[in-house]
PDB file of C-alpha atoms in Angstrom:
ATOM      1  CA  UNK E   7     112.354  63.475 129.039  1.00  0.00           C
ATOM      2  CA  UNK E   8     112.181  63.466 125.241  1.00  0.00           C
ATOM      3  CA  UNK E   9     111.314  67.164 125.178  1.00  0.00           C
ATOM      4  CA  UNK E  10     114.189  68.108 127.477  1.00  0.00           C
ATOM      5  CA  UNK E  11     116.624  66.043 125.416  1.00  0.00           C
ATOM      6  CA  UNK E  12     115.556  67.737 122.183  1.00  0.00           C
ATOM      7  CA  UNK E  13     115.568  71.251 123.586  1.00  0.00           C
ATOM      8  CA  UNK E  14     119.044  70.636 124.951  1.00  0.00           C
ATOM      9  CA  UNK E  15     120.213  69.490 121.531  1.00  0.00           C
ATOM     10  CA  UNK E  16     118.494  72.389 119.806  1.00  0.00           C
ATOM     11  CA  UNK E  17     120.363  74.998 121.801  1.00  0.00           C
ATOM     12  CA  UNK E  18     123.787  73.560 120.975  1.00  0.00           C
ATOM     13  CA  UNK E  19     125.617  73.470 117.672  1.00  0.00           C
ATOM     14  CA  UNK E  20     127.143  70.033 118.193  1.00  0.00           C
ATOM     15  CA  UNK E  21     125.503  67.114 116.405  1.00  0.00           C
ATOM     16  CA  UNK E  22     124.601  64.919 119.356  1.00  0.00           C
ATOM     17  CA  UNK E  23     121.331  63.369 118.169  1.00  0.00           C
ATOM     18  CA  UNK E  24     122.782  60.819 115.717  1.00  0.00           C
ATOM     19  CA  UNK E  25     125.425  59.701 118.244  1.00  0.00           C
ATOM     20  CA  UNK E  26     122.920  59.345 121.051  1.00  0.00           C
ATOM     21  CA  UNK E  27     120.492  57.382 118.914  1.00  0.00           C
ATOM     22  CA  UNK E  28     123.204  55.034 117.727  1.00  0.00           C
ATOM     23  CA  UNK E  29     123.948  54.052 121.322  1.00  0.00           C
ATOM     24  CA  UNK E  30     120.415  52.854 122.101  1.00  0.00           C
ATOM     25  CA  UNK E  31     119.960  49.094 122.363  1.00  0.00           C
ATOM     26  CA  UNK E  32     116.207  49.402 121.753  1.00  0.00           C
ATOM     27  CA  UNK E  33     114.234  51.637 119.425  1.00  0.00           C
ATOM     28  CA  UNK E  34     113.589  54.954 121.221  1.00  0.00           C
ATOM     29  CA  UNK E  35     110.052  56.246 121.637  1.00  0.00           C
ATOM     30  CA  UNK E  36     110.567  58.867 118.935  1.00  0.00           C
ATOM     31  CA  UNK E  37     112.072  56.378 116.505  1.00  0.00           C
ATOM     32  CA  UNK E  38     115.440  56.667 114.837  1.00  0.00           C
ATOM     33  CA  UNK E  39     116.237  59.862 112.941  1.00  0.00           C
ATOM     34  CA  UNK E  40     117.390  59.830 109.378  1.00  0.00           C
ATOM     35  CA  UNK E  41     120.994  58.775 109.876  1.00  0.00           C
ATOM     36  CA  UNK E  42     122.524  60.331 106.777  1.00  0.00           C
ATOM     37  CA  UNK E  43     123.904  63.791 107.454  1.00  0.00           C
ATOM     38  CA  UNK E  44     123.072  65.825 104.357  1.00  0.00           C
ATOM     39  CA  UNK E  45     125.229  68.912 104.922  1.00  0.00           C
ATOM     40  CA  UNK E  46     127.831  70.115 107.393  1.00  0.00           C
ATOM     41  CA  UNK E  47     125.474  71.542 110.017  1.00  0.00           C
ATOM     42  CA  UNK E  48     122.629  69.036 109.551  1.00  0.00           C
ATOM     43  CA  UNK E  49     121.085  67.420 112.641  1.00  0.00           C
ATOM     44  CA  UNK E  50     118.872  64.499 111.489  1.00  0.00           C
ATOM     45  CA  UNK E  51     115.584  64.124 113.376  1.00  0.00           C
ATOM     46  CA  UNK E  52     112.484  61.955 113.184  1.00  0.00           C
ATOM     47  CA  UNK E  53     108.997  63.342 112.451  1.00  0.00           C
ATOM     48  CA  UNK E  54     108.079  62.953 116.123  1.00  0.00           C
ATOM     49  CA  UNK E  55     111.191  64.792 117.207  1.00  0.00           C
ATOM     50  CA  UNK E  56     110.311  67.596 114.820  1.00  0.00           C
ATOM     51  CA  UNK E  57     106.864  67.840 116.410  1.00  0.00           C
ATOM     52  CA  UNK E  58     108.425  68.067 119.865  1.00  0.00           C
ATOM     53  CA  UNK E  59     110.887  70.692 118.644  1.00  0.00           C
ATOM     54  CA  UNK E  60     108.131  72.727 117.011  1.00  0.00           C
ATOM     55  CA  UNK E  61     105.942  72.686 120.128  1.00  0.00           C
ATOM     56  CA  UNK E  62     108.768  73.418 122.561  1.00  0.00           C
ATOM     57  CA  UNK E  63     110.253  76.187 120.412  1.00  0.00           C
ATOM     58  CA  UNK E  64     106.832  77.774 119.819  1.00  0.00           C
ATOM     59  CA  UNK E  65     106.078  77.787 123.550  1.00  0.00           C
ATOM     60  CA  UNK E  66     109.486  79.289 124.253  1.00  0.00           C
ATOM     61  CA  UNK E  67     108.944  82.048 121.695  1.00  0.00           C
ATOM     62  CA  UNK E  68     105.495  82.789 123.127  1.00  0.00           C
ATOM     63  CA  UNK E  69     107.053  83.141 126.578  1.00  0.00           C
ATOM     64  CA  UNK E  70     110.065  85.106 125.352  1.00  0.00           C
ATOM     65  CA  UNK E  71     109.815  86.610 121.833  1.00  0.00           C
ATOM     66  CA  UNK E  72     113.487  87.615 122.036  1.00  0.00           C
ATOM     67  CA  UNK E  73     114.609  83.974 121.737  1.00  0.00           C
ATOM     68  CA  UNK E  74     115.800  84.169 118.160  1.00  0.00           C
ATOM     69  CA  UNK E  75     117.507  80.784 118.430  1.00  0.00           C
ATOM     70  CA  UNK E  76     114.215  79.028 119.145  1.00  0.00           C
ATOM     71  CA  UNK E  77     112.464  81.055 116.461  1.00  0.00           C
ATOM     72  CA  UNK E  78     115.071  79.809 113.979  1.00  0.00           C
ATOM     73  CA  UNK E  79     114.450  76.194 115.011  1.00  0.00           C
ATOM     74  CA  UNK E  80     110.702  76.669 114.671  1.00  0.00           C
ATOM     75  CA  UNK E  81     111.176  77.990 111.157  1.00  0.00           C
ATOM     76  CA  UNK E  82     113.227  74.972 110.152  1.00  0.00           C
ATOM     77  CA  UNK E  83     110.936  72.258 111.504  1.00  0.00           C
ATOM     78  CA  UNK E  84     107.690  73.829 110.234  1.00  0.00           C
ATOM     79  CA  UNK E  85     108.736  75.390 106.945  1.00  0.00           C
ATOM     80  CA  UNK E  86     109.054  72.475 104.522  1.00  0.00           C
ATOM     81  CA  UNK E  87     106.032  73.279 102.329  1.00  0.00           C
ATOM     82  CA  UNK E  88     106.811  76.995 102.173  1.00  0.00           C
ATOM     83  CA  UNK E  89     110.471  76.289 101.380  1.00  0.00           C
ATOM     84  CA  UNK E  90     109.386  73.974  98.562  1.00  0.00           C
ATOM     85  CA  UNK E  91     107.276  76.811  97.177  1.00  0.00           C
ATOM     86  CA  UNK E  92     110.150  79.297  97.356  1.00  0.00           C
ATOM     87  CA  UNK E  93     112.479  76.757  95.751  1.00  0.00           C
ATOM     88  CA  UNK E  94     110.010  76.164  92.906  1.00  0.00           C
ATOM     89  CA  UNK E  95     109.696  79.900  92.242  1.00  0.00           C
ATOM     90  CA  UNK E  96     113.468  80.264  92.241  1.00  0.00           C
ATOM     91  CA  UNK E  97     113.829  77.362  89.804  1.00  0.00           C
ATOM     92  CA  UNK E  98     111.356  79.045  87.453  1.00  0.00           C
ATOM     93  CA  UNK E  99     113.247  82.359  87.502  1.00  0.00           C
ATOM     94  CA  UNK E 100     116.574  82.765  85.614  1.00  0.00           C
ATOM     95  CA  UNK E 101     118.267  84.652  88.446  1.00  0.00           C
ATOM     96  CA  UNK E 102     116.699  82.409  91.068  1.00  0.00           C
ATOM     97  CA  UNK E 103     118.004  79.349  89.239  1.00  0.00           C
ATOM     98  CA  UNK E 104     121.458  80.933  89.067  1.00  0.00           C
ATOM     99  CA  UNK E 105     121.387  81.539  92.816  1.00  0.00           C
ATOM    100  CA  UNK E 106     120.457  77.905  93.469  1.00  0.00           C
ATOM    101  CA  UNK E 107     123.258  76.737  91.184  1.00  0.00           C
ATOM    102  CA  UNK E 108     125.971  78.993  92.616  1.00  0.00           C
ATOM    103  CA  UNK E 109     124.696  79.112  96.215  1.00  0.00           C
ATOM    104  CA  UNK E 110     126.261  82.424  97.252  1.00  0.00           C
ATOM    105  CA  UNK E 111     126.350  83.210 100.965  1.00  0.00           C
ATOM    106  CA  UNK E 112     126.206  86.525 102.798  1.00  0.00           C
ATOM    107  CA  UNK E 113     129.021  86.429 105.335  1.00  0.00           C
ATOM    108  CA  UNK E 114     131.781  88.703 106.584  1.00  0.00           C
ATOM    109  CA  UNK E 115     134.204  86.752 104.406  1.00  0.00           C
ATOM    110  CA  UNK E 116     132.177  87.366 101.246  1.00  0.00           C
ATOM    111  CA  UNK E 117     131.064  90.975 101.742  1.00  0.00           C
ATOM    112  CA  UNK E 118     133.692  93.735 101.595  1.00  0.00           C
ATOM    113  CA  UNK E 119     132.166  96.259 103.972  1.00  0.00           C
ATOM    114  CA  UNK E 120     135.020  98.725 103.497  1.00  0.00           C
ATOM    115  CA  UNK E 121     134.289  98.778  99.781  1.00  0.00           C
ATOM    116  CA  UNK E 122     130.577  99.288 100.406  1.00  0.00           C
ATOM    117  CA  UNK E 123     131.290 102.199 102.739  1.00  0.00           C
ATOM    118  CA  UNK E 124     133.301 103.862  99.967  1.00  0.00           C
ATOM    119  CA  UNK E 125     130.530 103.614  97.367  1.00  0.00           C
ATOM    120  CA  UNK E 126     128.412 106.642  96.391  1.00  0.00           C
ATOM    121  CA  UNK E 127     125.902 107.574  99.058  1.00  0.00           C
ATOM    122  CA  UNK E 128     123.053 106.909  96.648  1.00  0.00           C
ATOM    123  CA  UNK E 129     124.081 103.286  96.085  1.00  0.00           C
ATOM    124  CA  UNK E 130     122.372 100.239  97.531  1.00  0.00           C
ATOM    125  CA  UNK E 131     125.688  99.006  98.935  1.00  0.00           C
ATOM    126  CA  UNK E 132     126.329 102.243 100.820  1.00  0.00           C
ATOM    127  CA  UNK E 133     122.818 102.205 102.282  1.00  0.00           C
ATOM    128  CA  UNK E 134     123.253  98.570 103.336  1.00  0.00           C
ATOM    129  CA  UNK E 135     126.637  99.261 104.972  1.00  0.00           C
ATOM    130  CA  UNK E 136     125.186 102.282 106.767  1.00  0.00           C
ATOM    131  CA  UNK E 137     122.276 100.205 108.055  1.00  0.00           C
ATOM    132  CA  UNK E 138     124.591  97.475 109.342  1.00  0.00           C
ATOM    133  CA  UNK E 139     127.078  99.907 110.908  1.00  0.00           C
ATOM    134  CA  UNK E 140     124.477 102.104 112.572  1.00  0.00           C
ATOM    135  CA  UNK E 141     122.919  99.134 114.357  1.00  0.00           C
ATOM    136  CA  UNK E 142     126.085  97.188 115.119  1.00  0.00           C
ATOM    137  CA  UNK E 143     125.128  94.264 112.878  1.00  0.00           C
ATOM    138  CA  UNK E 144     127.396  92.006 110.867  1.00  0.00           C
ATOM    139  CA  UNK E 145     126.765  89.476 108.127  1.00  0.00           C
ATOM    140  CA  UNK E 146     127.690  86.536 110.364  1.00  0.00           C
ATOM    141  CA  UNK E 147     124.802  87.231 112.720  1.00  0.00           C
ATOM    142  CA  UNK E 148     122.352  84.792 111.125  1.00  0.00           C
ATOM    143  CA  UNK E 149     121.915  81.297 112.571  1.00  0.00           C
ATOM    144  CA  UNK E 150     122.995  78.355 110.446  1.00  0.00           C
ATOM    145  CA  UNK E 151     120.334  75.878 109.347  1.00  0.00           C
ATOM    146  CA  UNK E 152     120.385  72.493 111.107  1.00  0.00           C
ATOM    147  CA  UNK E 153     116.978  70.793 111.073  1.00  0.00           C
ATOM    148  CA  UNK E 154     115.934  70.955 107.400  1.00  0.00           C
ATOM    149  CA  UNK E 155     116.278  67.462 105.913  1.00  0.00           C
ATOM    150  CA  UNK E 156     117.115  68.503 102.374  1.00  0.00           C
ATOM    151  CA  UNK E 157     120.294  70.326 101.336  1.00  0.00           C
ATOM    152  CA  UNK E 158     118.541  72.387  98.655  1.00  0.00           C
ATOM    153  CA  UNK E 159     115.781  73.519 101.002  1.00  0.00           C
ATOM    154  CA  UNK E 160     118.339  74.123 103.744  1.00  0.00           C
ATOM    155  CA  UNK E 161     120.112  76.530 101.415  1.00  0.00           C
ATOM    156  CA  UNK E 162     116.820  78.281 100.610  1.00  0.00           C
ATOM    157  CA  UNK E 163     116.197  78.785 104.331  1.00  0.00           C
ATOM    158  CA  UNK E 164     119.750  80.029 104.887  1.00  0.00           C
ATOM    159  CA  UNK E 165     119.456  82.414 101.953  1.00  0.00           C
ATOM    160  CA  UNK E 166     116.119  83.669 103.279  1.00  0.00           C
ATOM    161  CA  UNK E 167     117.728  84.522 106.612  1.00  0.00           C
ATOM    162  CA  UNK E 168     120.740  86.197 105.063  1.00  0.00           C
ATOM    163  CA  UNK E 169     118.583  88.453 102.869  1.00  0.00           C
ATOM    164  CA  UNK E 170     116.731  89.891 105.857  1.00  0.00           C
ATOM    165  CA  UNK E 171     119.009  92.921 106.298  1.00  0.00           C
ATOM    166  CA  UNK E 172     118.917  93.661 102.567  1.00  0.00           C
ATOM    167  CA  UNK E 173     115.131  93.841 102.845  1.00  0.00           C
ATOM    168  CA  UNK E 174     115.376  96.142 105.850  1.00  0.00           C
ATOM    169  CA  UNK E 175     117.504  98.423 103.685  1.00  0.00           C
ATOM    170  CA  UNK E 176     115.301  98.319 100.599  1.00  0.00           C
ATOM    171  CA  UNK E 177     112.009  98.777 102.457  1.00  0.00           C
ATOM    172  CA  UNK E 178     113.639 101.387 104.725  1.00  0.00           C
ATOM    173  CA  UNK E 179     112.493  99.700 107.924  1.00  0.00           C
ATOM    174  CA  UNK E 180     114.492 100.184 111.138  1.00  0.00           C
ATOM    175  CA  UNK E 181     115.250  97.085 113.255  1.00  0.00           C
ATOM    176  CA  UNK E 182     112.906  98.244 116.006  1.00  0.00           C
ATOM    177  CA  UNK E 183     110.198  95.938 117.314  1.00  0.00           C
ATOM    178  CA  UNK E 184     107.643  97.707 115.129  1.00  0.00           C
ATOM    179  CA  UNK E 185     109.947  97.665 112.106  1.00  0.00           C
ATOM    180  CA  UNK E 186     110.763  93.978 112.532  1.00  0.00           C
ATOM    181  CA  UNK E 187     107.099  93.020 112.816  1.00  0.00           C
ATOM    182  CA  UNK E 188     106.201  95.079 109.757  1.00  0.00           C
ATOM    183  CA  UNK E 189     108.906  93.278 107.766  1.00  0.00           C
ATOM    184  CA  UNK E 190     107.690  89.920 109.088  1.00  0.00           C
ATOM    185  CA  UNK E 191     104.282  90.682 107.592  1.00  0.00           C
ATOM    186  CA  UNK E 192     105.960  91.271 104.225  1.00  0.00           C
ATOM    187  CA  UNK E 193     107.892  88.008 104.594  1.00  0.00           C
ATOM    188  CA  UNK E 194     104.746  86.139 105.623  1.00  0.00           C
ATOM    189  CA  UNK E 195     102.790  87.255 102.587  1.00  0.00           C
ATOM    190  CA  UNK E 196     105.756  86.767 100.270  1.00  0.00           C
ATOM    191  CA  UNK E 197     107.155  83.461 101.539  1.00  0.00           C
ATOM    192  CA  UNK E 198     104.251  81.831 103.454  1.00  0.00           C
ATOM    193  CA  UNK E 199     106.680  80.570 106.082  1.00  0.00           C
ATOM    194  CA  UNK E 200     104.747  79.592 109.241  1.00  0.00           C
ATOM    195  CA  UNK E 201     107.444  81.078 111.459  1.00  0.00           C
ATOM    196  CA  UNK E 202     106.795  84.483 109.897  1.00  0.00           C
ATOM    197  CA  UNK E 203     103.145  84.100 110.867  1.00  0.00           C
ATOM    198  CA  UNK E 204     104.105  83.368 114.460  1.00  0.00           C
ATOM    199  CA  UNK E 205     106.422  86.381 114.553  1.00  0.00           C
ATOM    200  CA  UNK E 206     103.733  88.580 113.035  1.00  0.00           C
ATOM    201  CA  UNK E 207     101.157  87.556 115.625  1.00  0.00           C
ATOM    202  CA  UNK E 208     103.357  87.158 118.710  1.00  0.00           C
ATOM    203  CA  UNK E 209     105.509  90.220 118.077  1.00  0.00           C
ATOM    204  CA  UNK E 210     102.692  92.744 118.698  1.00  0.00           C
ATOM    205  CA  UNK E 211     102.541  91.551 122.307  1.00  0.00           C
ATOM    206  CA  UNK E 212     105.720  93.572 122.825  1.00  0.00           C
ATOM    207  CA  UNK E 213     104.174  96.760 121.421  1.00  0.00           C
ATOM    208  CA  UNK E 214     102.354  99.518 123.229  1.00  0.00           C
ATOM    209  CA  UNK E 215      98.681 100.098 122.459  1.00  0.00           C
ATOM    210  CA  UNK E 216      99.605 103.062 120.277  1.00  0.00           C
ATOM    211  CA  UNK E 217     102.180 101.023 118.355  1.00  0.00           C
ATOM    212  CA  UNK E 218      99.713  98.167 117.831  1.00  0.00           C
ATOM    213  CA  UNK E 219      97.252 100.656 116.411  1.00  0.00           C
ATOM    214  CA  UNK E 220      99.920 101.990 114.026  1.00  0.00           C
ATOM    215  CA  UNK E 221     100.833  98.436 113.027  1.00  0.00           C
ATOM    216  CA  UNK E 222      97.291  97.364 112.187  1.00  0.00           C
ATOM    217  CA  UNK E 223      96.126 100.609 110.572  1.00  0.00           C
ATOM    218  CA  UNK E 224      99.251 101.524 108.620  1.00  0.00           C
ATOM    219  CA  UNK E 225     101.913  98.834 108.411  1.00  0.00           C
ATOM    220  CA  UNK E 226      99.796  95.724 107.818  1.00  0.00           C
ATOM    221  CA  UNK E 227      97.951  97.310 104.858  1.00  0.00           C
ATOM    222  CA  UNK E 228     101.312  98.554 103.563  1.00  0.00           C
ATOM    223  CA  UNK E 229     102.821  95.060 103.913  1.00  0.00           C
ATOM    224  CA  UNK E 230      99.961  93.566 101.893  1.00  0.00           C
ATOM    225  CA  UNK E 231     100.493  96.077  99.098  1.00  0.00           C
ATOM    226  CA  UNK E 232     104.279  95.873  99.188  1.00  0.00           C
ATOM    227  CA  UNK E 233     104.453  92.079  99.146  1.00  0.00           C
ATOM    228  CA  UNK E 234     101.954  91.840  96.298  1.00  0.00           C
ATOM    229  CA  UNK E 235     103.738  94.437  94.163  1.00  0.00           C
ATOM    230  CA  UNK E 236     107.342  93.400  94.774  1.00  0.00           C
ATOM    231  CA  UNK E 237     109.410  91.279  92.427  1.00  0.00           C
ATOM    232  CA  UNK E 238     110.160  87.826  93.850  1.00  0.00           C
ATOM    233  CA  UNK E 239     112.500  88.866  96.646  1.00  0.00           C
ATOM    234  CA  UNK E 240     114.358  85.548  96.726  1.00  0.00           C
ATOM    235  CA  UNK E 241     115.217  85.797  93.023  1.00  0.00           C
ATOM    236  CA  UNK E 242     117.606  88.736  93.216  1.00  0.00           C
ATOM    237  CA  UNK E 243     121.399  88.521  93.271  1.00  0.00           C
ATOM    238  CA  UNK E 244     121.724  91.385  95.726  1.00  0.00           C
ATOM    239  CA  UNK E 245     125.493  90.943  95.836  1.00  0.00           C
ATOM    240  CA  UNK E 246     125.671  92.178  92.238  1.00  0.00           C
ATOM    241  CA  UNK E 247     123.556  95.257  92.947  1.00  0.00           C
ATOM    242  CA  UNK E 248     125.713  97.046  95.509  1.00  0.00           C
ATOM    243  CA  UNK E 249     126.774  99.749  93.037  1.00  0.00           C
ATOM    244  CA  UNK E 250     123.229 100.261  91.772  1.00  0.00           C
ATOM    245  CA  UNK E 251     121.503 103.448  92.957  1.00  0.00           C
ATOM    246  CA  UNK E 252     119.064 102.293  95.601  1.00  0.00           C
ATOM    247  CA  UNK E 253     116.151 104.194  94.067  1.00  0.00           C
ATOM    248  CA  UNK E 254     116.782 102.497  90.715  1.00  0.00           C
ATOM    249  CA  UNK E 255     116.888  99.093  92.393  1.00  0.00           C
ATOM    250  CA  UNK E 256     113.679  99.792  94.278  1.00  0.00           C
ATOM    251  CA  UNK E 257     111.981 100.835  91.067  1.00  0.00           C
ATOM    252  CA  UNK E 258     113.172  97.732  89.223  1.00  0.00           C
ATOM    253  CA  UNK E 259     112.001  95.428  92.033  1.00  0.00           C
ATOM    254  CA  UNK E 260     108.732  97.344  92.553  1.00  0.00           C
ATOM    255  CA  UNK E 261     109.643  98.044  96.171  1.00  0.00           C
ATOM    256  CA  UNK E 262     107.192 100.266  98.028  1.00  0.00           C
ATOM    257  CA  UNK E 263     109.148 101.924 100.818  1.00  0.00           C
ATOM    258  CA  UNK E 264     107.517 101.630 104.229  1.00  0.00           C
ATOM    259  CA  UNK E 265     105.874 104.670 105.797  1.00  0.00           C
ATOM    260  CA  UNK E 266     108.307 106.366 108.140  1.00  0.00           C
ATOM    261  CA  UNK E 267     107.644 106.119 111.849  1.00  0.00           C
ATOM    262  CA  UNK E 268     107.119 109.889 112.075  1.00  0.00           C
ATOM    263  CA  UNK E 269     104.664 109.834 109.184  1.00  0.00           C
ATOM    264  CA  UNK E 270     102.867 106.849 110.694  1.00  0.00           C
ATOM    265  CA  UNK E 271     102.491 108.580 114.023  1.00  0.00           C
TER     266      UNK E 271
END
């Protein structure tokens, strides 16, 4: 019953958990969640509820790797230590500290796609706009954070999600299953988020034998090199780099472009 209640809550955006808990006349089995809502989308939960959410979301992702909503929940309820590490690295970096202070967001209301499309074809902004347009993506496509019980860490998680398409652009990885898994390996080695590990190990189940061979022989070794060489990917104000030639930005951030699919094959 507890599991079904939590999964139901997890798949909605309304904040039902605090209201439901407040109506109990006795202490529920899972205990009371932290009652103070820390940011607009926050859903307070107890440690036991987080365990139930992590197990149920992990099982759902194993059964259906396309469930991005459950993957997002899993990342939030299991990522505290990794988020603390990312936050510490950002605090120690001048640009990272600026990002934490200003808290910019990547949304349709903050990114002028028409302007990016008009930039020189060699620019990072033009490449990003082309990537988004060619795959029918938009900046509002990332889930909002709900289950991280710290507003600073919640922002770090949100920022991490919103940078994903920038990284696709910089590493020149298509949003195919193989491309997504390859990028997840970079994210895993760079961020240490447990959810990236799950994606990296569950994702290959959707690949053919030939693609799995390409992943393990070519893309995993590349991801290890690329993540080790790259500048701290969370400590870049990408919004200020749209006019920068993409090759110059890659050189400055020590980005090793991924092997192309044709080359890999």
